[in-house]
């Protein structure tokens, strides 16, 4: 099951990362629209983080080796969801800072997501511990 979640996360991070790189202006617009929703914007985004994180931690509870990275990412996603549900005003301030002048940051994040995707693919295809 751990390998399946690693592939799921790898595909998700690859698609989102590539989108961040080639469609940075759309991501700026996305965050502007979320900001425009007021406190509902962080809630909408929070459901995305919660579902992604809960799926990871439910099926990838690995606390050893490099695989722990994905487990920690899952818990980080849950924390991001909690922040959006419990303190939407904090998140709204972050949305307000996202503008065309910071579009490069979205591309950098996209590049990191693509690298993370490659790392997760390598973890998924490597032989299980103890196998010959």
Short mmCIF file of C-alpha atoms in Angstrom, two decimals:
data_model
loop_
_atom_site.label_atom_id
_atom_site.label_comp_id
_atom_site.label_asym_id
_atom_site.label_seq_id
_atom_site.Cartn_x
_atom_site.Cartn_y
_atom_site.Cartn_z
CA UNK A 1 0.00 0.00 0.00
CA UNK A 2 2.89 2.39 0.77
CA UNK A 3 4.14 2.18 -2.83
CA UNK A 4 0.67 2.94 -4.17
CA UNK A 5 0.45 6.12 -2.07
CA UNK A 6 3.98 7.09 -3.12
CA UNK A 7 2.94 6.85 -6.78
CA UNK A 8 -0.31 8.72 -6.08
CA UNK A 9 1.61 11.53 -4.38
CA UNK A 10 4.29 11.54 -7.11
CA UNK A 11 1.69 11.94 -9.85
CA UNK A 12 -0.11 14.65 -7.87
CA UNK A 13 3.06 16.61 -7.16
CA UNK A 14 4.25 16.28 -10.75
CA UNK A 15 1.03 17.61 -12.27
CA UNK A 16 0.68 20.45 -9.75
CA UNK A 17 4.39 21.27 -10.01
CA UNK A 18 4.40 21.39 -13.79
CA UNK A 19 1.28 23.56 -13.67
CA UNK A 20 3.03 25.94 -11.25
CA UNK A 21 5.91 26.25 -13.70
CA UNK A 22 3.97 26.80 -16.93
CA UNK A 23 0.79 28.49 -15.61
CA UNK A 24 2.07 30.76 -12.86
CA UNK A 25 -0.33 33.59 -13.76
CA UNK A 26 -3.31 31.25 -13.39
CA UNK A 27 -2.10 30.28 -9.92
CA UNK A 28 -1.87 33.98 -9.03
CA UNK A 29 -5.47 34.35 -10.21
CA UNK A 30 -6.49 31.25 -8.25
CA UNK A 31 -5.12 32.70 -5.02
CA UNK A 32 -6.74 36.07 -5.80
CA UNK A 33 -10.09 34.32 -6.24
CA UNK A 34 -9.63 32.43 -2.97
CA UNK A 35 -8.81 35.75 -1.30
CA UNK A 36 -11.93 37.26 -2.84
CA UNK A 37 -14.06 34.62 -1.16
CA UNK A 38 -13.05 35.98 2.24
CA UNK A 39 -12.96 33.39 5.01
CA UNK A 40 -14.54 30.82 2.70
CA UNK A 41 -11.41 30.80 0.49
CA UNK A 42 -9.13 29.18 3.07
CA UNK A 43 -11.91 26.71 3.91
CA UNK A 44 -12.19 25.63 0.27
CA UNK A 45 -8.44 25.16 0.05
CA UNK A 46 -8.39 23.45 3.44
CA UNK A 47 -10.58 20.60 2.19
CA UNK A 48 -8.04 19.91 -0.58
CA UNK A 49 -5.15 19.76 1.88
CA UNK A 50 -7.12 17.69 4.38
CA UNK A 51 -8.13 15.05 1.85
CA UNK A 52 -4.64 14.75 0.36
CA UNK A 53 -2.94 14.64 3.77
CA UNK A 54 -5.44 12.24 5.34
CA UNK A 55 -5.05 9.84 2.42
CA UNK A 56 -1.28 9.87 2.83
CA UNK A 57 -1.18 9.39 6.61
CA UNK A 58 -3.90 6.73 6.50
CA UNK A 59 -2.05 4.51 4.06
CA UNK A 60 1.59 5.57 4.45
CA UNK A 61 2.44 5.41 8.15
CA UNK A 62 6.17 4.85 7.59
CA UNK A 63 8.58 6.28 10.15
CA UNK A 64 11.92 4.88 8.98
CA UNK A 65 14.26 5.49 6.08
CA UNK A 66 13.72 8.05 3.35
CA UNK A 67 10.08 6.96 3.07
CA UNK A 68 9.37 8.97 6.24
CA UNK A 69 9.46 12.06 4.02
CA UNK A 70 6.06 11.26 2.52
CA UNK A 71 4.55 10.56 5.95
CA UNK A 72 5.81 13.95 7.14
CA UNK A 73 4.41 15.61 4.01
CA UNK A 74 1.04 14.04 4.78
CA UNK A 75 1.05 15.42 8.32
CA UNK A 76 2.16 18.82 6.98
CA UNK A 77 -0.85 18.81 4.63
CA UNK A 78 -3.13 18.08 7.58
CA UNK A 79 -1.52 20.93 9.53
CA UNK A 80 -2.06 23.27 6.57
CA UNK A 81 -5.72 22.22 6.50
CA UNK A 82 -6.04 22.84 10.24
CA UNK A 83 -4.53 26.31 9.81
CA UNK A 84 -7.05 27.11 7.09
CA UNK A 85 -9.99 25.90 9.16
CA UNK A 86 -8.86 27.36 12.51
CA UNK A 87 -7.17 30.61 11.42
CA UNK A 88 -8.48 31.67 8.01
CA UNK A 89 -7.45 35.30 8.60
CA UNK A 90 -3.79 34.26 8.70
CA UNK A 91 -4.16 32.48 5.36
CA UNK A 92 -6.00 35.45 3.84
CA UNK A 93 -2.95 37.61 4.57
CA UNK A 94 -0.83 35.10 2.65
CA UNK A 95 -3.24 35.21 -0.29
CA UNK A 96 -3.10 39.02 -0.26
CA UNK A 97 0.68 38.92 -0.78
CA UNK A 98 0.41 36.68 -3.84
CA UNK A 99 0.59 38.95 -6.85
CA UNK A 100 2.35 39.17 -10.22
CA UNK A 101 5.55 40.37 -8.56
CA UNK A 102 5.75 37.09 -6.64
CA UNK A 103 4.88 34.80 -9.54
CA UNK A 104 8.47 33.55 -9.61
CA UNK A 105 7.89 32.02 -6.16
CA UNK A 106 5.12 29.89 -7.62
CA UNK A 107 7.51 28.63 -10.29
CA UNK A 108 10.17 27.81 -7.68
CA UNK A 109 7.58 25.87 -5.67
CA UNK A 110 6.60 24.07 -8.88
CA UNK A 111 10.19 23.06 -9.49
CA UNK A 112 10.43 21.71 -5.95
CA UNK A 113 7.21 19.74 -6.47
CA UNK A 114 8.62 18.17 -9.65
CA UNK A 115 11.83 17.20 -7.82
CA UNK A 116 9.75 15.78 -4.96
CA UNK A 117 7.75 13.81 -7.52
CA UNK A 118 10.94 12.26 -8.92
CA UNK A 119 12.10 11.37 -5.41
CA UNK A 120 8.78 9.68 -4.64
CA UNK A 121 8.92 7.71 -7.89
CA UNK A 122 12.41 6.50 -7.00
CA UNK A 123 11.18 5.39 -3.57
CA UNK A 124 8.22 3.59 -5.11
CA UNK A 125 10.27 1.61 -7.62
CA UNK A 126 13.18 0.67 -5.41
CA UNK A 127 13.23 -2.85 -3.97
CA UNK A 128 11.53 -3.28 -0.56
CA UNK A 129 13.85 -3.48 2.48
CA UNK A 130 15.34 -6.93 2.91
CA UNK A 131 14.56 -8.12 -0.62
CA UNK A 132 17.29 -9.52 -2.81
#
